[in-house]
Amino acid sequence: MTNRIQTRDPELTRARILDAAEALFVEQGFSAVKLSALARSAEVTKSLIHHHFGSKEQLWEAVKNRAFERYFTAQMAMLEEAGEPDAALLRSSVEAYFHFLRDNPGVVRLFAWTHLEGDSHCGELDNQLVGAGAEWVRQAQMRGLLRQDINPTHVIALFVMTCTQWFEAKCHHQHWPGMGSDEAFLEDFLKIFMEGVTPRV
Amino acid sequence: MTNRIQTRDPELTRARILDAAEALFVEQGFSAVKLSALARSAEVTKSLIHHHFGSKEQLWEAVKNRAFERYFTAQMAMLEEAGEPDAALLRSSVEAYFHFLRDNPGVVRLFAWTHLEGDSHCGELDNQLVGAGAEWVRQAQMRGLLRQDINPTHVIALFVMTCTQWFEAKCHHQHWPGMGSDEAFLEDFLKIFMEGVTPRV
DNA sequence: AACCTAACTGGTCGACCGGTCAATTAAATC
DNA sequence: GATTTAATTGACCGGTCGACCAGTTAGGTT
């Protein structure tokens, strides 16, 4: 702000505000973020934030929408490049999801804040994601590749929730005695999960 | 506050403040809670809160400590009344934990807020809880009742995290297509989990 | 009954919150 | 080049936040 070239680029300004806001909201949650700190961080004036986004609440919505859209499209892409349903593909899907969350810690925290707010918006957004995944499981079940006495949606929910919670609550359980690394836990989870969902021979 | 009998009971006052604070903190998180609203809810003056707890921050710590102590002792009691390690007992332990969280939604949210704060205090508190659980799994493994190629701590972590996330993110996934009730999900989770941790015959 | 400690109150404080507004100015339109 | 539009600024607002403090009073001690 001090010595910035006197040029105007509203798109860039919006982006800079969104980026700074996302960083702060991810870190501190909605209530704890002060617009003054955000303005400082984004190197714009407070008024400019209001000009572009109306209010703190609307900015929060914009941040969430952008982040969840990123999440959604990334997942959709992963889903579409998946091939025929079989156990090996389920395994690699879990790995892919786990690593996506590991590489996108911001979206994990954004999900957590949103859950606590009781905002079900993001949940509705991935209805089709889960629906497609569950359909995929259902097909594998019909072919006898997965055990058939389990609700397909629950299969999806189980690994999504496990991956999510692993990273959401990492500060909580990372110091538990005997707890292994990201990869070690994923490995053990997959052992249990894959053994649990495939039919006994 | 308006027409309360002019008697003094500091213990009760502290308890009333703690109760009201817990309710508000659980609902809104630390930053969003206003001491004025808390004072109104607890039917005390703002000054009295400062008198008993010093600051908002210290009150937050007191609330967390009390709640996590309750959680800890409840879990410790459950653990102590457990008998010899075997698969059936693991199953009923998961059920007990799941139902404890279902019946104590406050502590689940408190955990979630605490995770987001990065406060590892509660995580350290249940080190011995997890340690005892993992030891219990280890014994079952040695007896051949559970498969031995899995980190015992990960077995505990997996079901703790799954139960926690189920209730933490309920608003998120409860509207997913095909999602079942609490009990239906628990049942399916146990099918996968128990099948995954017991050795193949 | 005198005394003391601490529970409790009302009033108040400076800081700073989110938000507004009129004025300025860069850039797009004509 | 004149005009319009909108990005941007700094000054400012009312409200209220957490905290503080001097004073009052109930309850226990001696």
Coordinates of C-alpha atoms (C1' of nucleotides) in Angstrom, one line a residue:
Chain A
M1 CA 0.0 0.0 0.0
T2 CA 2.9 2.3 0.8
N3 CA 4.6 2.5 -2.6
R4 CA 2.4 0.6 -5.0
I5 CA 2.3 1.7 -8.6
Q6 CA -0.8 3.7 -9.3
T7 CA -2.5 1.3 -11.6
R8 CA -5.9 -0.3 -11.2
D9 CA -6.7 -3.9 -11.7
P10 CA -10.0 -4.8 -9.9
E11 CA -9.7 -8.5 -10.7
L12 CA -6.3 -8.6 -9.1
T13 CA -7.5 -6.6 -6.2
R14 CA -10.4 -9.0 -5.6
A15 CA -8.1 -11.9 -5.9
R16 CA -5.6 -10.4 -3.4
I17 CA -8.4 -9.8 -0.9
L18 CA -9.8 -13.3 -1.4
D19 CA -6.3 -14.8 -1.0
A20 CA -5.6 -12.9 2.2
A21 CA -9.0 -13.5 3.5
E22 CA -8.8 -17.2 2.9
A23 CA -5.5 -17.4 4.7
L24 CA -6.9 -15.6 7.7
F25 CA -10.3 -17.3 7.8
V26 CA -8.6 -20.7 7.4
E27 CA -6.3 -19.9 10.3
Q28 CA -8.6 -18.1 12.7
G29 CA -12.2 -18.7 11.7
F30 CA -14.8 -16.1 10.8
S31 CA -15.3 -14.3 14.1
A32 CA -11.7 -14.0 15.1
V33 CA -10.7 -12.3 11.8
K34 CA -10.6 -8.5 12.0
L35 CA -11.1 -6.6 8.8
S36 CA -8.3 -4.2 9.7
A37 CA -5.8 -7.1 9.9
L38 CA -7.2 -8.4 6.6
A39 CA -6.8 -5.0 5.0
R40 CA -3.2 -4.8 6.2
S41 CA -2.5 -8.4 5.0
A42 CA -4.0 -7.8 1.6
E43 CA -2.4 -4.4 1.3
V44 CA -5.7 -2.6 0.6
T45 CA -7.8 -0.3 2.5
K46 CA -10.7 -1.5 4.6
S47 CA -13.1 0.5 2.4
L48 CA -11.9 -1.4 -0.6
I49 CA -12.9 -4.7 0.9
H50 CA -16.4 -3.3 1.5
H51 CA -16.5 -1.9 -2.0
H52 CA -15.7 -5.3 -3.6
F53 CA -17.5 -7.7 -1.2
G54 CA -20.1 -5.7 0.7
S55 CA -19.6 -7.1 4.1
K56 CA -17.4 -9.4 6.1
E57 CA -20.2 -12.0 6.0
Q58 CA -20.4 -11.8 2.2
L59 CA -16.6 -12.0 1.9
W60 CA -16.7 -15.2 4.0
E61 CA -19.2 -16.7 1.7
A62 CA -17.1 -15.7 -1.3
V63 CA -14.0 -17.3 0.2
K64 CA -15.9 -20.5 1.0
N65 CA -17.5 -20.7 -2.4
R66 CA -14.2 -20.3 -4.2
A67 CA -12.4 -22.9 -2.1
F68 CA -15.2 -25.4 -2.2
E69 CA -15.5 -25.0 -6.0
R70 CA -11.8 -25.8 -6.2
Y71 CA -12.3 -28.8 -4.1
F72 CA -15.4 -29.9 -6.0
T73 CA -13.8 -29.6 -9.5
A74 CA -10.6 -31.4 -8.3
Q75 CA -12.7 -34.3 -6.9
M76 CA -14.8 -34.4 -10.0
A77 CA -11.8 -34.7 -12.2
M78 CA -10.4 -37.5 -10.1
L79 CA -13.7 -39.3 -10.3
E80 CA -14.0 -38.9 -14.0
E81 CA -10.6 -40.4 -14.8
A82 CA -11.5 -43.5 -12.7
G83 CA -12.0 -46.6 -14.7
E84 CA -14.0 -49.8 -14.1
P85 CA -15.0 -50.4 -10.5
D86 CA -12.8 -52.9 -8.7
A87 CA -11.1 -53.2 -5.4
A88 CA -7.7 -51.9 -6.6
L89 CA -9.4 -48.8 -7.9
L90 CA -11.2 -48.2 -4.6
R91 CA -7.8 -48.5 -2.9
S92 CA -6.2 -45.9 -5.1
S93 CA -9.2 -43.6 -4.8
V94 CA -8.7 -43.6 -1.0
E95 CA -5.0 -42.9 -1.5
A96 CA -5.8 -40.1 -3.9
Y97 CA -8.3 -38.5 -1.5
F98 CA -6.0 -38.8 1.4
H99 CA -3.1 -37.1 -0.5
F100 CA -5.4 -34.4 -1.8
L101 CA -6.3 -33.4 1.8
R102 CA -2.7 -33.7 2.8
D103 CA -1.7 -31.3 0.1
N104 CA -4.7 -28.9 0.7
P105 CA -4.8 -28.3 4.4
G106 CA -6.7 -25.1 3.9
V107 CA -9.8 -26.7 2.6
V108 CA -9.7 -29.2 5.5
R109 CA -9.8 -26.4 8.0
L110 CA -12.4 -24.5 6.0
F111 CA -14.6 -27.6 6.1
A112 CA -14.1 -27.8 9.8
W113 CA -15.1 -24.2 10.4
T114 CA -18.1 -24.7 8.2
H115 CA -19.2 -27.8 10.0
L116 CA -19.1 -25.9 13.3
E117 CA -21.1 -23.1 11.8
G118 CA -23.7 -25.7 10.9
D119 CA -23.5 -24.6 7.3
S120 CA -24.6 -27.5 5.2
H121 CA -23.9 -25.7 1.9
C122 CA -20.7 -27.6 1.1
G123 CA -22.4 -30.8 2.1
E124 CA -25.1 -30.3 -0.5
L125 CA -22.4 -29.3 -3.1
D126 CA -20.8 -32.7 -3.0
N127 CA -24.1 -34.6 -3.1
Q128 CA -23.4 -35.6 -6.7
L129 CA -19.8 -36.5 -5.8
V130 CA -21.0 -38.9 -3.1
G131 CA -23.8 -40.1 -5.3
A132 CA -21.4 -41.0 -8.1
G133 CA -19.0 -42.6 -5.7
A134 CA -21.8 -44.7 -4.1
E135 CA -23.1 -45.7 -7.5
W136 CA -19.6 -46.8 -8.3
V137 CA -19.5 -48.9 -5.2
R138 CA -22.9 -50.4 -6.0
Q139 CA -21.7 -51.6 -9.3
A140 CA -18.7 -53.2 -7.8
Q141 CA -21.0 -54.9 -5.3
M142 CA -23.2 -56.3 -8.0
R143 CA -20.1 -57.7 -9.7
G144 CA -19.2 -59.4 -6.5
L145 CA -16.0 -57.4 -6.1
L146 CA -17.2 -55.8 -2.8
R147 CA -19.3 -57.3 -0.1
Q148 CA -23.0 -56.6 -0.7
D149 CA -24.3 -56.3 2.9
I150 CA -23.1 -52.7 3.3
N151 CA -24.7 -49.4 2.3
P152 CA -22.6 -48.0 -0.5
T153 CA -22.9 -44.5 0.7
H154 CA -21.5 -45.6 4.1
V155 CA -18.4 -47.0 2.3
I156 CA -17.7 -43.6 0.7
A157 CA -18.5 -41.8 4.0
L158 CA -16.2 -44.0 6.0
F159 CA -13.1 -43.3 4.1
V160 CA -13.9 -39.6 3.4
M161 CA -14.5 -39.1 7.1
T162 CA -11.4 -40.9 8.2
C163 CA -9.2 -39.0 5.8
T164 CA -10.8 -35.7 6.9
Q165 CA -10.5 -36.3 10.6
W166 CA -6.9 -37.5 10.3
F167 CA -5.9 -34.0 9.1
E168 CA -8.5 -32.0 11.0
A169 CA -7.5 -33.4 14.3
K170 CA -3.9 -33.9 13.6
C171 CA -2.8 -31.6 16.4
H172 CA -4.9 -33.7 18.8
H173 CA -3.6 -37.2 18.1
Q174 CA -0.2 -36.7 16.6
H175 CA 1.3 -37.0 20.0
W176 CA -0.5 -40.1 20.9
P177 CA 1.9 -42.9 22.0
G178 CA 2.8 -45.1 19.1
M179 CA 1.1 -43.0 16.4
G180 CA 2.7 -43.3 13.0
S181 CA 3.2 -41.0 10.1
D182 CA 0.6 -40.0 7.5
E183 CA 1.7 -42.8 5.2
A184 CA 1.9 -45.4 8.0
F185 CA -1.6 -44.6 9.2
L186 CA -3.0 -44.6 5.6
E187 CA -1.4 -47.9 5.1
D188 CA -3.0 -49.4 8.2
F189 CA -6.3 -47.8 7.4
L190 CA -6.3 -49.3 4.0
K191 CA -5.4 -52.8 5.4
I192 CA -8.5 -52.7 7.6
F193 CA -10.7 -50.9 5.1
M194 CA -9.9 -53.1 2.1
E195 CA -10.1 -56.2 4.1
G196 CA -13.4 -55.0 5.5
V197 CA -15.1 -54.2 2.2
T198 CA -14.0 -57.1 0.1
P199 CA -15.9 -60.3 0.3
R200 CA -14.5 -63.3 2.1
V201 CA -13.4 -65.9 -0.3
Chain B
M1 CA -30.4 -10.8 38.4
T2 CA -33.5 -8.7 38.8
N3 CA -35.1 -10.2 41.8
R4 CA -32.7 -12.8 43.2
I5 CA -32.5 -13.5 46.8
Q6 CA -29.6 -11.6 48.4
T7 CA -27.6 -14.7 49.4
R8 CA -24.0 -15.5 48.4
D9 CA -22.9 -18.9 47.1
P10 CA -19.6 -18.5 45.2
E11 CA -19.5 -22.2 44.3
L12 CA -22.9 -22.0 42.7
T13 CA -22.0 -18.7 41.0
R14 CA -18.9 -20.2 39.5
A15 CA -20.9 -23.2 38.4
R16 CA -23.6 -21.1 36.8
I17 CA -21.0 -19.1 34.9
L18 CA -19.2 -22.2 33.8
D19 CA -22.4 -23.8 32.7
A20 CA -23.6 -20.8 30.7
A21 CA -20.1 -20.3 29.3
E22 CA -19.8 -23.9 28.2
A23 CA -23.2 -23.7 26.4
L24 CA -22.2 -20.5 24.6
F25 CA -18.6 -21.6 23.7
V26 CA -19.8 -25.0 22.5
E27 CA -22.3 -23.2 20.3
Q28 CA -20.3 -20.3 19.0
G29 CA -16.6 -20.9 19.7
F30 CA -14.3 -18.6 21.7
S31 CA -14.2 -15.5 19.6
A32 CA -17.8 -15.2 18.8
V33 CA -18.9 -15.3 22.5
K34 CA -19.5 -11.9 24.0
L35 CA -19.1 -11.5 27.8
S36 CA -22.1 -9.4 27.9
A37 CA -24.3 -12.1 26.4
L38 CA -22.7 -14.6 28.8
A39 CA -23.4 -12.4 31.8
R40 CA -27.0 -12.2 30.7
S41 CA -27.3 -15.9 30.2
A42 CA -25.7 -16.8 33.5
E43 CA -27.7 -14.1 35.3
V44 CA -24.6 -12.4 36.8
T45 CA -22.8 -9.2 36.1
K46 CA -19.9 -9.0 33.8
S47 CA -17.7 -7.9 36.6
L48 CA -18.5 -11.0 38.5
I49 CA -17.1 -13.1 35.6
H50 CA -13.9 -11.3 35.8
H51 CA -13.8 -11.6 39.5
H52 CA -14.1 -15.4 39.4
F53 CA -12.1 -16.2 36.3
G54 CA -9.9 -13.3 35.5
S55 CA -10.4 -13.0 31.8
K56 CA -12.3 -14.4 28.9
E57 CA -9.3 -16.5 28.0
Q58 CA -9.0 -18.0 31.4
L59 CA -12.7 -18.8 31.5
W60 CA -12.4 -20.6 28.2
E61 CA -9.5 -22.7 29.6
A62 CA -11.6 -23.4 32.7
V63 CA -14.5 -24.6 30.6
K64 CA -12.3 -26.8 28.5
N65 CA -10.6 -28.3 31.5
R66 CA -13.9 -29.1 33.2
A67 CA -15.4 -30.7 30.1
F68 CA -12.3 -32.7 29.1
E69 CA -12.0 -33.9 32.7
R70 CA -15.6 -35.2 32.5
Y71 CA -14.7 -36.9 29.2
F72 CA -11.6 -38.4 30.5
T73 CA -13.0 -39.9 33.6
A74 CA -16.0 -41.3 31.7
Q75 CA -13.7 -42.9 29.2
M76 CA -11.4 -44.2 32.0
A77 CA -14.4 -45.8 33.7
M78 CA -15.4 -47.5 30.5
L79 CA -11.9 -48.7 30.0
E80 CA -11.6 -50.1 33.5
E81 CA -14.7 -52.1 33.4
A82 CA -13.5 -53.8 30.3
G83 CA -12.6 -57.4 30.7
E84 CA -10.3 -59.7 28.8
P85 CA -9.3 -58.6 25.3
D86 CA -11.2 -60.2 22.5
A87 CA -13.0 -59.2 19.3
A88 CA -16.4 -59.0 20.9
L89 CA -15.2 -56.6 23.5
L90 CA -13.5 -54.4 20.9
R91 CA -16.9 -54.3 19.1
S92 CA -18.7 -53.3 22.2
S93 CA -16.1 -50.7 23.0
V94 CA -16.6 -49.0 19.7
E95 CA -20.4 -49.1 20.3
A96 CA -19.9 -47.6 23.7
Y97 CA -17.7 -44.8 22.4
F98 CA -20.0 -44.0 19.6
H99 CA -23.0 -43.8 21.9
F100 CA -21.1 -41.7 24.4
L101 CA -20.4 -39.1 21.7
R102 CA -24.0 -39.2 20.5
D103 CA -25.1 -38.5 24.1
N104 CA -22.5 -35.8 24.6
P105 CA -22.6 -33.5 21.6
G106 CA -21.1 -30.7 23.6
V107 CA -17.8 -32.4 24.1
V108 CA -17.6 -33.3 20.4
R109 CA -18.0 -29.6 19.4
L110 CA -15.5 -28.6 22.1
F111 CA -13.0 -31.0 20.7
A112 CA -13.6 -29.6 17.2
W113 CA -13.1 -25.9 18.4
T114 CA -10.0 -27.0 20.2
H115 CA -8.5 -28.8 17.2
L116 CA -9.0 -25.7 15.1
E117 CA -7.2 -23.6 17.8
G118 CA -4.3 -26.0 17.5
D119 CA -4.6 -26.6 21.3
S120 CA -3.0 -30.1 21.9
H121 CA -3.8 -30.0 25.6
C122 CA -6.8 -32.4 25.3
G123 CA -4.7 -34.7 23.1
E124 CA -2.1 -35.0 25.7
L125 CA -4.7 -35.6 28.3
D126 CA -5.9 -38.8 26.7
N127 CA -2.4 -40.1 26.0
Q128 CA -2.9 -42.7 28.8
L129 CA -6.4 -43.5 27.5
V130 CA -5.0 -44.3 24.0
G131 CA -2.0 -46.0 25.5
A132 CA -4.2 -48.3 27.5
G133 CA -6.4 -49.0 24.5
A134 CA -3.4 -49.7 22.3
E135 CA -1.9 -52.0 24.9
W136 CA -5.3 -53.8 25.1
V137 CA -5.2 -54.3 21.3
R138 CA -1.6 -55.5 21.5
Q139 CA -2.5 -58.2 23.9
A140 CA -5.4 -59.3 21.7
Q141 CA -3.0 -59.4 18.7
M142 CA -0.5 -61.6 20.7
R143 CA -3.3 -64.0 21.4
G144 CA -4.1 -64.2 17.7
L145 CA -7.5 -62.6 18.2
L146 CA -6.7 -59.6 16.1
R147 CA -4.4 -59.4 13.0
Q148 CA -0.9 -58.6 13.9
D149 CA 0.3 -56.5 11.0
I150 CA -1.4 -53.3 12.2
N151 CA -0.1 -50.7 14.5
P152 CA -2.4 -51.0 17.7
T153 CA -2.5 -47.2 18.1
H154 CA -3.9 -46.9 14.6
V155 CA -6.7 -49.4 15.5
I156 CA -7.8 -47.1 18.4
A157 CA -7.3 -44.0 16.3
L158 CA -9.4 -45.3 13.5
F159 CA -12.5 -45.9 15.4
V160 CA -12.1 -42.8 17.6
M161 CA -11.7 -40.6 14.6
T162 CA -14.6 -42.2 12.7
C163 CA -17.0 -41.8 15.7
T164 CA -15.8 -38.2 16.2
Q165 CA -16.1 -37.2 12.6
W166 CA -19.5 -38.8 12.3
F167 CA -20.9 -36.4 14.9
E168 CA -18.7 -33.4 14.2
A169 CA -19.5 -33.2 10.5
K170 CA -23.1 -34.5 10.8
C171 CA -24.5 -31.3 9.3
H172 CA -22.2 -31.9 6.3
H173 CA -23.1 -35.4 5.3
Q174 CA -26.4 -36.1 6.8
H175 CA -28.1 -35.0 3.6
W176 CA -25.9 -37.1 1.4
P177 CA -28.0 -39.4 -0.8
G178 CA -28.5 -42.8 0.7
M179 CA -27.0 -41.9 4.1
G180 CA -28.5 -43.9 6.9
S181 CA -29.2 -43.2 10.6
D182 CA -26.6 -43.1 13.4
E183 CA -27.3 -46.8 14.1
A184 CA -27.2 -47.9 10.5
F185 CA -23.9 -46.2 9.9
L186 CA -22.4 -47.6 13.1
E187 CA -23.6 -51.1 12.1
D188 CA -21.9 -50.8 8.7
F189 CA -18.8 -49.3 10.1
L190 CA -18.5 -52.2 12.5
K191 CA -19.0 -54.7 9.7
I192 CA -16.0 -53.2 7.9
F193 CA -13.9 -52.5 11.0
M194 CA -14.4 -55.9 12.7
E195 CA -13.8 -57.7 9.4
G196 CA -10.7 -55.7 8.8
V197 CA -9.1 -56.2 12.2
T198 CA -9.8 -59.8 12.8
P199 CA -7.4 -62.4 11.2
R200 CA -8.5 -64.3 8.2
V201 CA -9.2 -67.9 9.1
Chain C
dA1 C1' -19.8 -6.4 68.5
dA2 C1' -15.9 -5.4 65.9
dC3 C1' -13.4 -6.9 62.0
dC4 C1' -11.9 -8.9 57.7
dT5 C1' -12.2 -11.2 53.6
dA6 C1' -14.1 -11.8 49.5
dA7 C1' -18.4 -11.9 46.8
dC8 C1' -20.8 -8.7 44.2
dT9 C1' -22.4 -4.2 41.9
dG10 C1' -22.7 -0.1 38.8
dG11 C1' -20.3 2.9 36.3
dT12 C1' -16.7 3.8 33.2
dC13 C1' -12.8 3.4 30.3
dG14 C1' -9.9 3.2 26.0
dA15 C1' -9.6 0.4 22.1
dC16 C1' -11.3 -1.0 18.2
dC17 C1' -14.9 -3.3 15.7
dG18 C1' -17.6 -3.4 11.1
dG19 C1' -19.4 -0.2 8.2
dT20 C1' -20.3 4.5 5.7
dC21 C1' -19.5 8.5 3.0
dA22 C1' -17.8 12.2 0.3
dA23 C1' -14.0 13.1 -2.5
dT24 C1' -10.3 11.7 -5.7
dT25 C1' -8.7 9.5 -9.8
dA26 C1' -7.6 5.8 -13.1
dA27 C1' -9.5 3.7 -16.9
dA28 C1' -13.1 2.6 -20.2
dT29 C1' -16.7 4.6 -23.4
dC30 C1' -18.2 7.7 -26.6
Chain D
dG1 C1' -10.9 15.1 -25.7
dA2 C1' -15.2 15.0 -23.0
dT3 C1' -17.9 12.1 -20.3
dT4 C1' -19.0 8.2 -17.6
dT5 C1' -18.0 4.5 -14.7
dA6 C1' -16.0 2.4 -11.1
dA7 C1' -11.8 1.6 -8.3
dT8 C1' -9.7 3.6 -4.5
dT9 C1' -8.8 6.6 -0.6
dG10 C1' -8.9 8.6 4.2
dA11 C1' -11.7 10.5 7.5
dC12 C1' -15.1 9.3 10.4
dC13 C1' -19.2 7.0 12.9
dG14 C1' -22.0 4.7 16.5
dG15 C1' -21.7 0.7 18.9
dT16 C1' -19.7 -2.4 21.9
dC17 C1' -16.0 -5.1 23.2
dG18 C1' -13.1 -6.9 27.3
dA19 C1' -11.4 -5.0 31.2
dC20 C1' -11.0 -2.2 35.3
dC21 C1' -12.1 0.0 39.7
dA22 C1' -14.1 2.2 43.6
dG23 C1' -17.6 1.2 46.6
dT24 C1' -21.1 -1.9 48.9
dT25 C1' -22.4 -5.8 51.5
dA26 C1' -22.9 -10.7 53.1
dG27 C1' -20.8 -14.2 55.8
dG28 C1' -17.2 -16.0 58.5
dT29 C1' -13.6 -15.2 62.3
dT30 C1' -12.3 -13.7 66.7

